[in-house]
């Protein structure tokens, strides 16, 4: 299977400058539409240079000496693989675009199968992926309008017990913004003191106005109501690949696989 266009930085670098910025740093692309005087310091806290982006991409590109594999699924913590490597996990409402994003992150390892179990009534599982000898990535079950008890119990146990968890990525729909149900996740993360970061998905589907509104609202929410959330939002489109390269780089960074982070 060939990887989709713009899945690799080399393809993005061929674009003209403004499109390239939009793909690699989607939040910066929005800056010019903000009212003068708006504080954009939080837009640039994590701003890696090309070398760091390339190094991160290499981690997400599988080859014989660097396999990227689906490892296993678990419904209970005692079924989770041993906590041997630094780990990140992805959580969010059902339909937020979580499987699409994980597929986009792993698009340079097309043999990786990102499974989805959406059939109502089926037990949702935590899916573990291993990226060579560098880190593991966990796809957590999605929560719904009423987060089922098994979701809360599974995720709660995972967040509380997982010693190797370096960062949680909380996905929020970029078109509809933060929803009441997202508070379940925010409250859990805040209560346990887990470091996390918010990722706005499907940005290709949001008009610029809607996207700006959601970005500013969520930034304000993070500033006023959270302790453990990284102040910079990450914006992604799994269709256009915007933000995916930067997110790969942030994952590499938080798992300790990007020792020197040079500014661009
Ligand atoms: P999950 O339930 O969180 O795993 O969500 P999925 O990844 O299955 O996505 C839910 C729906 O949103 C699907 O119809 C996807 O095709 C669509 N979707 C996901 N990501 C994007 C995106 O970045 N852009 C657009 N336009 N659609 C997306």
PDB file of C-alpha atoms and ligand atoms in Angstrom:
ATOM      1  CA  UNK A   1       0.000   0.000   0.000  1.00  0.00           C
ATOM      2  CA  UNK A   2       1.354   3.432  -0.918  1.00  0.00           C
ATOM      3  CA  UNK A   3       1.179   6.182   1.666  1.00  0.00           C
ATOM      4  CA  UNK A   4      -1.178   9.062   0.904  1.00  0.00           C
ATOM      5  CA  UNK A   5       0.094  12.364  -0.555  1.00  0.00           C
ATOM      6  CA  UNK A   6       1.661  14.723   2.010  1.00  0.00           C
ATOM      7  CA  UNK A   7       2.165  11.872   4.486  1.00  0.00           C
ATOM      8  CA  UNK A   8       5.908  12.507   4.190  1.00  0.00           C
ATOM      9  CA  UNK A   9       7.669  15.795   4.868  1.00  0.00           C
ATOM     10  CA  UNK A  10       9.561  15.513   1.601  1.00  0.00           C
ATOM     11  CA  UNK A  11       6.224  15.912  -0.203  1.00  0.00           C
ATOM     12  CA  UNK A  12       5.164  18.853   1.964  1.00  0.00           C
ATOM     13  CA  UNK A  13       8.455  20.648   1.341  1.00  0.00           C
ATOM     14  CA  UNK A  14       7.664  20.797  -2.367  1.00  0.00           C
ATOM     15  CA  UNK A  15       4.605  22.977  -1.736  1.00  0.00           C
ATOM     16  CA  UNK A  16       4.795  26.734  -1.892  1.00  0.00           C
ATOM     17  CA  UNK A  17       5.524  28.454   1.385  1.00  0.00           C
ATOM     18  CA  UNK A  18       2.080  29.420   2.600  1.00  0.00           C
ATOM     19  CA  UNK A  19       0.541  25.993   1.953  1.00  0.00           C
ATOM     20  CA  UNK A  20       3.548  24.381   3.570  1.00  0.00           C
ATOM     21  CA  UNK A  21       3.082  26.455   6.736  1.00  0.00           C
ATOM     22  CA  UNK A  22      -0.599  25.553   6.751  1.00  0.00           C
ATOM     23  CA  UNK A  23       0.240  21.862   6.666  1.00  0.00           C
ATOM     24  CA  UNK A  24       3.132  21.844   9.104  1.00  0.00           C
ATOM     25  CA  UNK A  25       2.025  24.595  11.516  1.00  0.00           C
ATOM     26  CA  UNK A  26      -1.752  24.971  11.091  1.00  0.00           C
ATOM     27  CA  UNK A  27      -2.109  27.083  14.218  1.00  0.00           C
ATOM     28  CA  UNK A  28       0.392  29.644  12.915  1.00  0.00           C
ATOM     29  CA  UNK A  29      -1.530  29.880   9.693  1.00  0.00           C
ATOM     30  CA  UNK A  30      -4.510  31.146  11.705  1.00  0.00           C
ATOM     31  CA  UNK A  31      -2.525  33.868  13.418  1.00  0.00           C
ATOM     32  CA  UNK A  32      -2.865  36.404  10.666  1.00  0.00           C
ATOM     33  CA  UNK A  33      -6.652  36.362  10.979  1.00  0.00           C
ATOM     34  CA  UNK A  34      -6.645  37.288  14.652  1.00  0.00           C
ATOM     35  CA  UNK A  35      -7.392  40.760  15.931  1.00  0.00           C
ATOM     36  CA  UNK A  36      -4.225  42.805  16.448  1.00  0.00           C
ATOM     37  CA  UNK A  37      -2.974  42.497  20.002  1.00  0.00           C
ATOM     38  CA  UNK A  38      -4.270  38.952  20.513  1.00  0.00           C
ATOM     39  CA  UNK A  39      -1.760  37.047  22.614  1.00  0.00           C
ATOM     40  CA  UNK A  40      -0.330  34.327  20.396  1.00  0.00           C
ATOM     41  CA  UNK A  41       2.557  33.285  22.639  1.00  0.00           C
ATOM     42  CA  UNK A  42       0.722  30.001  23.200  1.00  0.00           C
ATOM     43  CA  UNK A  43       0.742  29.308  19.487  1.00  0.00           C
ATOM     44  CA  UNK A  44       4.486  28.795  19.364  1.00  0.00           C
ATOM     45  CA  UNK A  45       5.531  26.992  22.520  1.00  0.00           C
ATOM     46  CA  UNK A  46       6.415  23.901  20.566  1.00  0.00           C
ATOM     47  CA  UNK A  47       7.944  24.967  17.288  1.00  0.00           C
ATOM     48  CA  UNK A  48      10.518  22.463  16.103  1.00  0.00           C
ATOM     49  CA  UNK A  49      12.825  23.027  13.174  1.00  0.00           C
ATOM     50  CA  UNK A  50      13.080  20.876  10.091  1.00  0.00           C
ATOM     51  CA  UNK A  51      15.759  18.575  11.516  1.00  0.00           C
ATOM     52  CA  UNK A  52      13.572  17.685  14.504  1.00  0.00           C
ATOM     53  CA  UNK A  53      10.539  17.131  12.274  1.00  0.00           C
ATOM     54  CA  UNK A  54      12.607  14.836  10.080  1.00  0.00           C
ATOM     55  CA  UNK A  55      13.987  12.903  13.010  1.00  0.00           C
ATOM     56  CA  UNK A  56      10.466  12.379  14.323  1.00  0.00           C
ATOM     57  CA  UNK A  57       9.287  11.234  10.914  1.00  0.00           C
ATOM     58  CA  UNK A  58      12.013   8.617  10.826  1.00  0.00           C
ATOM     59  CA  UNK A  59      10.574   7.144  14.045  1.00  0.00           C
ATOM     60  CA  UNK A  60       7.177   6.767  12.386  1.00  0.00           C
ATOM     61  CA  UNK A  61       8.622   5.166   9.248  1.00  0.00           C
ATOM     62  CA  UNK A  62       8.930   1.418   9.629  1.00  0.00           C
ATOM     63  CA  UNK A  63      11.588  -0.768   8.106  1.00  0.00           C
ATOM     64  CA  UNK A  64      13.110  -4.142   8.831  1.00  0.00           C
ATOM     65  CA  UNK A  65      15.299  -2.894  11.631  1.00  0.00           C
ATOM     66  CA  UNK A  66      12.553  -0.656  12.984  1.00  0.00           C
ATOM     67  CA  UNK A  67       9.212  -2.467  13.079  1.00  0.00           C
ATOM     68  CA  UNK A  68       5.999  -0.666  13.968  1.00  0.00           C
ATOM     69  CA  UNK A  69       3.367  -3.114  15.103  1.00  0.00           C
ATOM     70  CA  UNK A  70      -0.009  -3.491  16.638  1.00  0.00           C
ATOM     71  CA  UNK A  71       0.839  -5.413  19.814  1.00  0.00           C
ATOM     72  CA  UNK A  72      -2.367  -6.337  21.585  1.00  0.00           C
ATOM     73  CA  UNK A  73      -5.713  -5.244  22.911  1.00  0.00           C
ATOM     74  CA  UNK A  74      -6.798  -5.186  26.514  1.00  0.00           C
ATOM     75  CA  UNK A  75      -9.986  -4.603  28.415  1.00  0.00           C
ATOM     76  CA  UNK A  76      -8.329  -4.733  31.801  1.00  0.00           C
ATOM     77  CA  UNK A  77      -5.052  -3.402  33.080  1.00  0.00           C
ATOM     78  CA  UNK A  78      -3.717  -6.853  33.928  1.00  0.00           C
ATOM     79  CA  UNK A  79      -3.970  -7.633  30.198  1.00  0.00           C
ATOM     80  CA  UNK A  80      -1.935  -4.587  29.171  1.00  0.00           C
ATOM     81  CA  UNK A  81       1.577  -5.236  27.868  1.00  0.00           C
ATOM     82  CA  UNK A  82       4.385  -4.631  30.365  1.00  0.00           C
ATOM     83  CA  UNK A  83       5.139  -0.927  30.811  1.00  0.00           C
ATOM     84  CA  UNK A  84       8.584  -1.248  29.278  1.00  0.00           C
ATOM     85  CA  UNK A  85       8.696   1.801  27.008  1.00  0.00           C
ATOM     86  CA  UNK A  86       7.592   5.426  27.288  1.00  0.00           C
ATOM     87  CA  UNK A  87       3.936   5.592  26.309  1.00  0.00           C
ATOM     88  CA  UNK A  88       1.372   8.042  24.947  1.00  0.00           C
ATOM     89  CA  UNK A  89      -2.368   7.517  24.743  1.00  0.00           C
ATOM     90  CA  UNK A  90      -5.132   8.979  22.611  1.00  0.00           C
ATOM     91  CA  UNK A  91      -8.613   9.512  23.993  1.00  0.00           C
ATOM     92  CA  UNK A  92     -11.737  11.281  22.763  1.00  0.00           C
ATOM     93  CA  UNK A  93     -15.436  11.013  22.016  1.00  0.00           C
ATOM     94  CA  UNK A  94     -16.542   8.334  19.583  1.00  0.00           C
ATOM     95  CA  UNK A  95     -16.401   9.730  16.053  1.00  0.00           C
ATOM     96  CA  UNK A  96     -13.948  12.492  16.962  1.00  0.00           C
ATOM     97  CA  UNK A  97     -11.523  11.159  14.341  1.00  0.00           C
ATOM     98  CA  UNK A  98      -9.237   9.155  16.611  1.00  0.00           C
ATOM     99  CA  UNK A  99      -8.730   6.124  14.392  1.00  0.00           C
ATOM    100  CA  UNK A 100      -8.245   8.346  11.349  1.00  0.00           C
ATOM    101  CA  UNK A 101      -5.590  10.338  13.185  1.00  0.00           C
ATOM    102  CA  UNK A 102      -3.733   7.250  14.388  1.00  0.00           C
ATOM    103  CA  UNK A 103      -3.870   5.903  10.847  1.00  0.00           C
ATOM    104  CA  UNK A 104      -2.435   9.201   9.571  1.00  0.00           C
ATOM    105  CA  UNK A 105       0.358   9.136  12.155  1.00  0.00           C
ATOM    106  CA  UNK A 106       1.229   5.588  11.058  1.00  0.00           C
ATOM    107  CA  UNK A 107       0.752   6.197   7.334  1.00  0.00           C
ATOM    108  CA  UNK A 108       4.474   5.668   6.709  1.00  0.00           C
ATOM    109  CA  UNK A 109       4.116   2.198   8.196  1.00  0.00           C
ATOM    110  CA  UNK A 110       1.253   1.003   6.002  1.00  0.00           C
ATOM    111  CA  UNK A 111       1.419  -2.533   7.368  1.00  0.00           C
ATOM    112  CA  UNK A 112       0.108  -1.283  10.710  1.00  0.00           C
ATOM    113  CA  UNK A 113      -3.540  -2.103  11.065  1.00  0.00           C
ATOM    114  CA  UNK A 114      -5.525   0.352  13.130  1.00  0.00           C
ATOM    115  CA  UNK A 115      -8.519  -1.665  14.172  1.00  0.00           C
ATOM    116  CA  UNK A 116     -11.858  -0.178  14.907  1.00  0.00           C
ATOM    117  CA  UNK A 117     -14.572  -1.790  16.946  1.00  0.00           C
ATOM    118  CA  UNK A 118     -17.607   0.398  16.652  1.00  0.00           C
ATOM    119  CA  UNK A 119     -20.364  -2.127  16.767  1.00  0.00           C
ATOM    120  CA  UNK A 120     -22.663  -0.968  19.547  1.00  0.00           C
ATOM    121  CA  UNK A 121     -22.675  -3.385  22.406  1.00  0.00           C
ATOM    122  CA  UNK A 122     -19.215  -4.714  21.646  1.00  0.00           C
ATOM    123  CA  UNK A 123     -16.699  -4.295  24.374  1.00  0.00           C
ATOM    124  CA  UNK A 124     -14.345  -1.477  23.594  1.00  0.00           C
ATOM    125  CA  UNK A 125     -10.703  -2.131  24.077  1.00  0.00           C
ATOM    126  CA  UNK A 126      -7.418  -0.386  24.541  1.00  0.00           C
ATOM    127  CA  UNK A 127      -5.203  -1.091  21.529  1.00  0.00           C
ATOM    128  CA  UNK A 128      -1.444  -1.006  21.994  1.00  0.00           C
ATOM    129  CA  UNK A 129       1.028  -0.191  19.217  1.00  0.00           C
ATOM    130  CA  UNK A 130       4.769  -0.513  19.504  1.00  0.00           C
ATOM    131  CA  UNK A 131       7.072   1.830  17.632  1.00  0.00           C
ATOM    132  CA  UNK A 132      10.359  -0.027  17.405  1.00  0.00           C
ATOM    133  CA  UNK A 133      12.217   0.099  20.664  1.00  0.00           C
ATOM    134  CA  UNK A 134      11.265   3.719  21.238  1.00  0.00           C
ATOM    135  CA  UNK A 135       7.708   4.071  22.538  1.00  0.00           C
ATOM    136  CA  UNK A 136       4.199   2.638  22.646  1.00  0.00           C
ATOM    137  CA  UNK A 137       1.010   4.373  21.542  1.00  0.00           C
ATOM    138  CA  UNK A 138      -2.376   3.425  22.930  1.00  0.00           C
ATOM    139  CA  UNK A 139      -5.705   3.900  21.219  1.00  0.00           C
ATOM    140  CA  UNK A 140      -8.215   4.192  24.055  1.00  0.00           C
ATOM    141  CA  UNK A 141     -11.914   3.406  23.688  1.00  0.00           C
ATOM    142  CA  UNK A 142     -14.055   6.376  22.655  1.00  0.00           C
ATOM    143  CA  UNK A 143     -16.580   7.818  25.064  1.00  0.00           C
ATOM    144  CA  UNK A 144     -20.110   8.744  24.121  1.00  0.00           C
ATOM    145  CA  UNK A 145     -23.068  10.845  25.050  1.00  0.00           C
ATOM    146  CA  UNK A 146     -23.286   8.830  28.205  1.00  0.00           C
ATOM    147  CA  UNK A 147     -19.835   7.508  28.872  1.00  0.00           C
ATOM    148  CA  UNK A 148     -20.539   3.900  29.654  1.00  0.00           C
ATOM    149  CA  UNK A 149     -19.339   2.703  32.999  1.00  0.00           C
ATOM    150  CA  UNK A 150     -16.904   0.257  31.445  1.00  0.00           C
ATOM    151  CA  UNK A 151     -15.202   3.132  29.621  1.00  0.00           C
ATOM    152  CA  UNK A 152     -14.798   5.135  32.802  1.00  0.00           C
ATOM    153  CA  UNK A 153     -13.521   2.157  34.740  1.00  0.00           C
ATOM    154  CA  UNK A 154     -11.075   1.065  32.049  1.00  0.00           C
ATOM    155  CA  UNK A 155      -9.680   4.509  31.310  1.00  0.00           C
ATOM    156  CA  UNK A 156      -9.595   5.505  34.952  1.00  0.00           C
ATOM    157  CA  UNK A 157      -7.593   2.421  35.874  1.00  0.00           C
ATOM    158  CA  UNK A 158      -5.251   2.943  32.952  1.00  0.00           C
ATOM    159  CA  UNK A 159      -4.610   6.612  33.730  1.00  0.00           C
ATOM    160  CA  UNK A 160      -4.065   5.936  37.395  1.00  0.00           C
ATOM    161  CA  UNK A 161      -1.861   2.894  37.071  1.00  0.00           C
ATOM    162  CA  UNK A 162       0.180   3.282  33.914  1.00  0.00           C
ATOM    163  CA  UNK A 163       3.610   4.260  35.180  1.00  0.00           C
ATOM    164  CA  UNK A 164       5.176   4.708  31.741  1.00  0.00           C
ATOM    165  CA  UNK A 165       2.471   7.092  30.472  1.00  0.00           C
ATOM    166  CA  UNK A 166       4.230  10.263  29.355  1.00  0.00           C
ATOM    167  CA  UNK A 167       1.369  12.217  27.820  1.00  0.00           C
ATOM    168  CA  UNK A 168      -2.311  11.862  27.028  1.00  0.00           C
ATOM    169  CA  UNK A 169      -3.690  13.319  23.803  1.00  0.00           C
ATOM    170  CA  UNK A 170      -7.290  14.428  24.264  1.00  0.00           C
ATOM    171  CA  UNK A 171      -9.006  14.762  20.905  1.00  0.00           C
ATOM    172  CA  UNK A 172     -11.689  17.399  20.445  1.00  0.00           C
ATOM    173  CA  UNK A 173     -13.749  17.844  17.284  1.00  0.00           C
ATOM    174  CA  UNK A 174     -12.555  21.019  15.550  1.00  0.00           C
ATOM    175  CA  UNK A 175     -15.963  21.591  13.979  1.00  0.00           C
ATOM    176  CA  UNK A 176     -18.110  21.360  17.111  1.00  0.00           C
ATOM    177  CA  UNK A 177     -15.547  22.334  19.758  1.00  0.00           C
ATOM    178  CA  UNK A 178     -15.506  21.190  23.382  1.00  0.00           C
ATOM    179  CA  UNK A 179     -18.634  19.270  24.340  1.00  0.00           C
ATOM    180  CA  UNK A 180     -20.096  18.494  27.740  1.00  0.00           C
ATOM    181  CA  UNK A 181     -18.985  14.893  27.437  1.00  0.00           C
ATOM    182  CA  UNK A 182     -15.389  16.033  26.986  1.00  0.00           C
ATOM    183  CA  UNK A 183     -15.535  17.259  30.578  1.00  0.00           C
ATOM    184  CA  UNK A 184     -15.586  13.648  31.718  1.00  0.00           C
ATOM    185  CA  UNK A 185     -12.119  13.241  30.265  1.00  0.00           C
ATOM    186  CA  UNK A 186     -10.861  16.661  31.358  1.00  0.00           C
ATOM    187  CA  UNK A 187     -12.050  16.120  34.922  1.00  0.00           C
ATOM    188  CA  UNK A 188     -10.461  12.691  35.076  1.00  0.00           C
ATOM    189  CA  UNK A 189      -7.118  13.960  33.788  1.00  0.00           C
ATOM    190  CA  UNK A 190      -7.167  16.947  36.122  1.00  0.00           C
ATOM    191  CA  UNK A 191      -8.134  14.877  39.132  1.00  0.00           C
ATOM    192  CA  UNK A 192      -5.308  12.412  38.574  1.00  0.00           C
ATOM    193  CA  UNK A 193      -2.806  15.108  37.671  1.00  0.00           C
ATOM    194  CA  UNK A 194      -2.008  13.520  34.297  1.00  0.00           C
ATOM    195  CA  UNK A 195      -0.173  15.737  31.789  1.00  0.00           C
ATOM    196  CA  UNK A 196      -2.211  16.069  28.614  1.00  0.00           C
ATOM    197  CA  UNK A 197      -2.622  18.082  25.466  1.00  0.00           C
ATOM    198  CA  UNK A 198      -5.705  18.919  23.418  1.00  0.00           C
ATOM    199  CA  UNK A 199      -5.837  18.079  19.730  1.00  0.00           C
ATOM    200  CA  UNK A 200      -8.463  19.656  17.475  1.00  0.00           C
ATOM    201  CA  UNK A 201      -9.465  17.221  14.740  1.00  0.00           C
ATOM    202  CA  UNK A 202     -11.048  17.521  11.271  1.00  0.00           C
ATOM    203  CA  UNK A 203      -9.888  21.098  10.766  1.00  0.00           C
ATOM    204  CA  UNK A 204     -10.373  20.762   7.007  1.00  0.00           C
ATOM    205  CA  UNK A 205     -14.087  20.612   7.691  1.00  0.00           C
ATOM    206  CA  UNK A 206     -14.299  23.738   9.812  1.00  0.00           C
ATOM    207  CA  UNK A 207     -14.585  27.175   8.209  1.00  0.00           C
ATOM    208  CA  UNK A 208     -11.874  29.595   9.249  1.00  0.00           C
ATOM    209  CA  UNK A 209     -14.335  31.504  11.430  1.00  0.00           C
ATOM    210  CA  UNK A 210     -15.514  28.413  13.265  1.00  0.00           C
ATOM    211  CA  UNK A 211     -11.981  27.189  13.721  1.00  0.00           C
ATOM    212  CA  UNK A 212     -10.808  30.519  15.152  1.00  0.00           C
ATOM    213  CA  UNK A 213     -13.751  30.620  17.530  1.00  0.00           C
ATOM    214  CA  UNK A 214     -13.097  27.077  18.748  1.00  0.00           C
ATOM    215  CA  UNK A 215      -9.348  27.632  19.091  1.00  0.00           C
ATOM    216  CA  UNK A 216      -9.787  30.814  21.121  1.00  0.00           C
ATOM    217  CA  UNK A 217     -12.536  29.323  23.278  1.00  0.00           C
ATOM    218  CA  UNK A 218     -10.567  26.194  24.055  1.00  0.00           C
ATOM    219  CA  UNK A 219      -7.411  28.173  24.731  1.00  0.00           C
ATOM    220  CA  UNK A 220      -9.336  30.264  27.213  1.00  0.00           C
ATOM    221  CA  UNK A 221     -10.829  27.145  28.779  1.00  0.00           C
ATOM    222  CA  UNK A 222      -7.374  25.592  29.143  1.00  0.00           C
ATOM    223  CA  UNK A 223      -5.997  28.772  30.696  1.00  0.00           C
ATOM    224  CA  UNK A 224      -8.830  29.224  33.173  1.00  0.00           C
ATOM    225  CA  UNK A 225      -9.766  25.677  34.095  1.00  0.00           C
ATOM    226  CA  UNK A 226      -6.842  23.343  33.768  1.00  0.00           C
ATOM    227  CA  UNK A 227      -3.546  22.620  35.447  1.00  0.00           C
ATOM    228  CA  UNK A 228      -2.223  19.679  33.500  1.00  0.00           C
ATOM    229  CA  UNK A 229      -3.036  20.685  29.940  1.00  0.00           C
ATOM    230  CA  UNK A 230      -0.248  21.918  27.665  1.00  0.00           C
ATOM    231  CA  UNK A 231      -1.174  25.513  26.726  1.00  0.00           C
ATOM    232  CA  UNK A 232      -0.600  25.038  22.992  1.00  0.00           C
ATOM    233  CA  UNK A 233      -3.388  23.359  21.039  1.00  0.00           C
ATOM    234  CA  UNK A 234      -2.593  20.997  18.213  1.00  0.00           C
ATOM    235  CA  UNK A 235      -4.731  21.238  15.084  1.00  0.00           C
ATOM    236  CA  UNK A 236      -4.966  18.310  12.716  1.00  0.00           C
ATOM    237  CA  UNK A 237      -6.647  17.086   9.576  1.00  0.00           C
ATOM    238  CA  UNK A 238      -6.164  13.420   8.817  1.00  0.00           C
ATOM    239  CA  UNK A 239      -7.425  14.052   5.299  1.00  0.00           C
ATOM    240  CA  UNK A 240      -5.076  16.883   4.364  1.00  0.00           C
ATOM    241  CA  UNK A 241      -2.322  15.853   6.769  1.00  0.00           C
ATOM    242  CA  UNK A 242      -2.175  19.247   8.398  1.00  0.00           C
ATOM    243  CA  UNK A 243      -0.669  19.118  11.849  1.00  0.00           C
ATOM    244  CA  UNK A 244       0.214  15.440  11.552  1.00  0.00           C
ATOM    245  CA  UNK A 245       3.945  16.055  11.096  1.00  0.00           C
ATOM    246  CA  UNK A 246       4.030  18.408  14.072  1.00  0.00           C
ATOM    247  CA  UNK A 247       2.098  15.905  16.176  1.00  0.00           C
ATOM    248  CA  UNK A 248       4.564  13.145  15.286  1.00  0.00           C
ATOM    249  CA  UNK A 249       7.306  15.466  16.437  1.00  0.00           C
ATOM    250  CA  UNK A 250       5.535  16.235  19.722  1.00  0.00           C
ATOM    251  CA  UNK A 251       5.028  12.523  20.390  1.00  0.00           C
ATOM    252  CA  UNK A 252       8.730  11.941  19.728  1.00  0.00           C
ATOM    253  CA  UNK A 253       9.569  14.822  22.066  1.00  0.00           C
ATOM    254  CA  UNK A 254       7.377  13.778  25.015  1.00  0.00           C
ATOM    255  CA  UNK A 255       8.554  10.168  24.811  1.00  0.00           C
ATOM    256  CA  UNK A 256      12.138  11.375  25.156  1.00  0.00           C
ATOM    257  CA  UNK A 257      13.135  10.519  21.600  1.00  0.00           C
ATOM    258  CA  UNK A 258      14.083  13.994  20.509  1.00  0.00           C
ATOM    259  CA  UNK A 259      16.848  14.984  22.877  1.00  0.00           C
ATOM    260  CA  UNK A 260      17.814  18.299  21.348  1.00  0.00           C
ATOM    261  CA  UNK A 261      15.032  20.468  20.126  1.00  0.00           C
ATOM    262  CA  UNK A 262      16.347  23.227  17.940  1.00  0.00           C
ATOM    263  CA  UNK A 263      14.137  26.189  17.123  1.00  0.00           C
ATOM    264  CA  UNK A 264      13.208  26.909  13.536  1.00  0.00           C
TER     265      UNK A 264
HETATM  266  P1  LIG B   1     -13.211   7.661  15.852  1.00  0.00           P
HETATM  267  O1  LIG B   1     -14.544   7.094  16.227  1.00  0.00           O
HETATM  268  O2  LIG B   1     -12.805   8.726  16.810  1.00  0.00           O
HETATM  269  O3  LIG B   1     -12.150   6.627  15.653  1.00  0.00           O
HETATM  270  O4  LIG B   1     -13.431   8.443  14.469  1.00  0.00           O
HETATM  271  P2  LIG B   1     -13.028   8.068  12.972  1.00  0.00           P
HETATM  272  O5  LIG B   1     -11.574   8.237  12.750  1.00  0.00           O
HETATM  273  O6  LIG B   1     -13.630   6.771  12.598  1.00  0.00           O
HETATM  274  O7  LIG B   1     -13.737   9.267  12.203  1.00  0.00           O
HETATM  275  C1  LIG B   1     -15.128   9.519  12.309  1.00  0.00           C
HETATM  276  C2  LIG B   1     -15.617  10.145  10.994  1.00  0.00           C
HETATM  277  O8  LIG B   1     -14.969  11.389  10.755  1.00  0.00           O
HETATM  278  C3  LIG B   1     -15.301   9.289   9.777  1.00  0.00           C
HETATM  279  O9  LIG B   1     -16.371   9.416   8.870  1.00  0.00           O
HETATM  280  C4  LIG B   1     -14.053   9.918   9.203  1.00  0.00           C
HETATM  281  O10 LIG B   1     -13.940   9.733   7.817  1.00  0.00           O
HETATM  282  C5  LIG B   1     -14.249  11.371   9.536  1.00  0.00           C
HETATM  283  N1  LIG B   1     -12.949  12.043   9.749  1.00  0.00           N
HETATM  284  C6  LIG B   1     -11.988  11.682  10.620  1.00  0.00           C
HETATM  285  N2  LIG B   1     -10.943  12.528  10.569  1.00  0.00           N
HETATM  286  C7  LIG B   1     -11.244  13.451   9.628  1.00  0.00           C
HETATM  287  C8  LIG B   1     -10.565  14.597   9.102  1.00  0.00           C
HETATM  288  O11 LIG B   1      -9.450  14.955   9.495  1.00  0.00           O
HETATM  289  N3  LIG B   1     -11.204  15.320   8.137  1.00  0.00           N
HETATM  290  C9  LIG B   1     -12.436  14.963   7.686  1.00  0.00           C
HETATM  291  N4  LIG B   1     -12.989  15.742   6.741  1.00  0.00           N
HETATM  292  N5  LIG B   1     -13.102  13.896   8.147  1.00  0.00           N
HETATM  293  C10 LIG B   1     -12.531  13.153   9.112  1.00  0.00           C
END
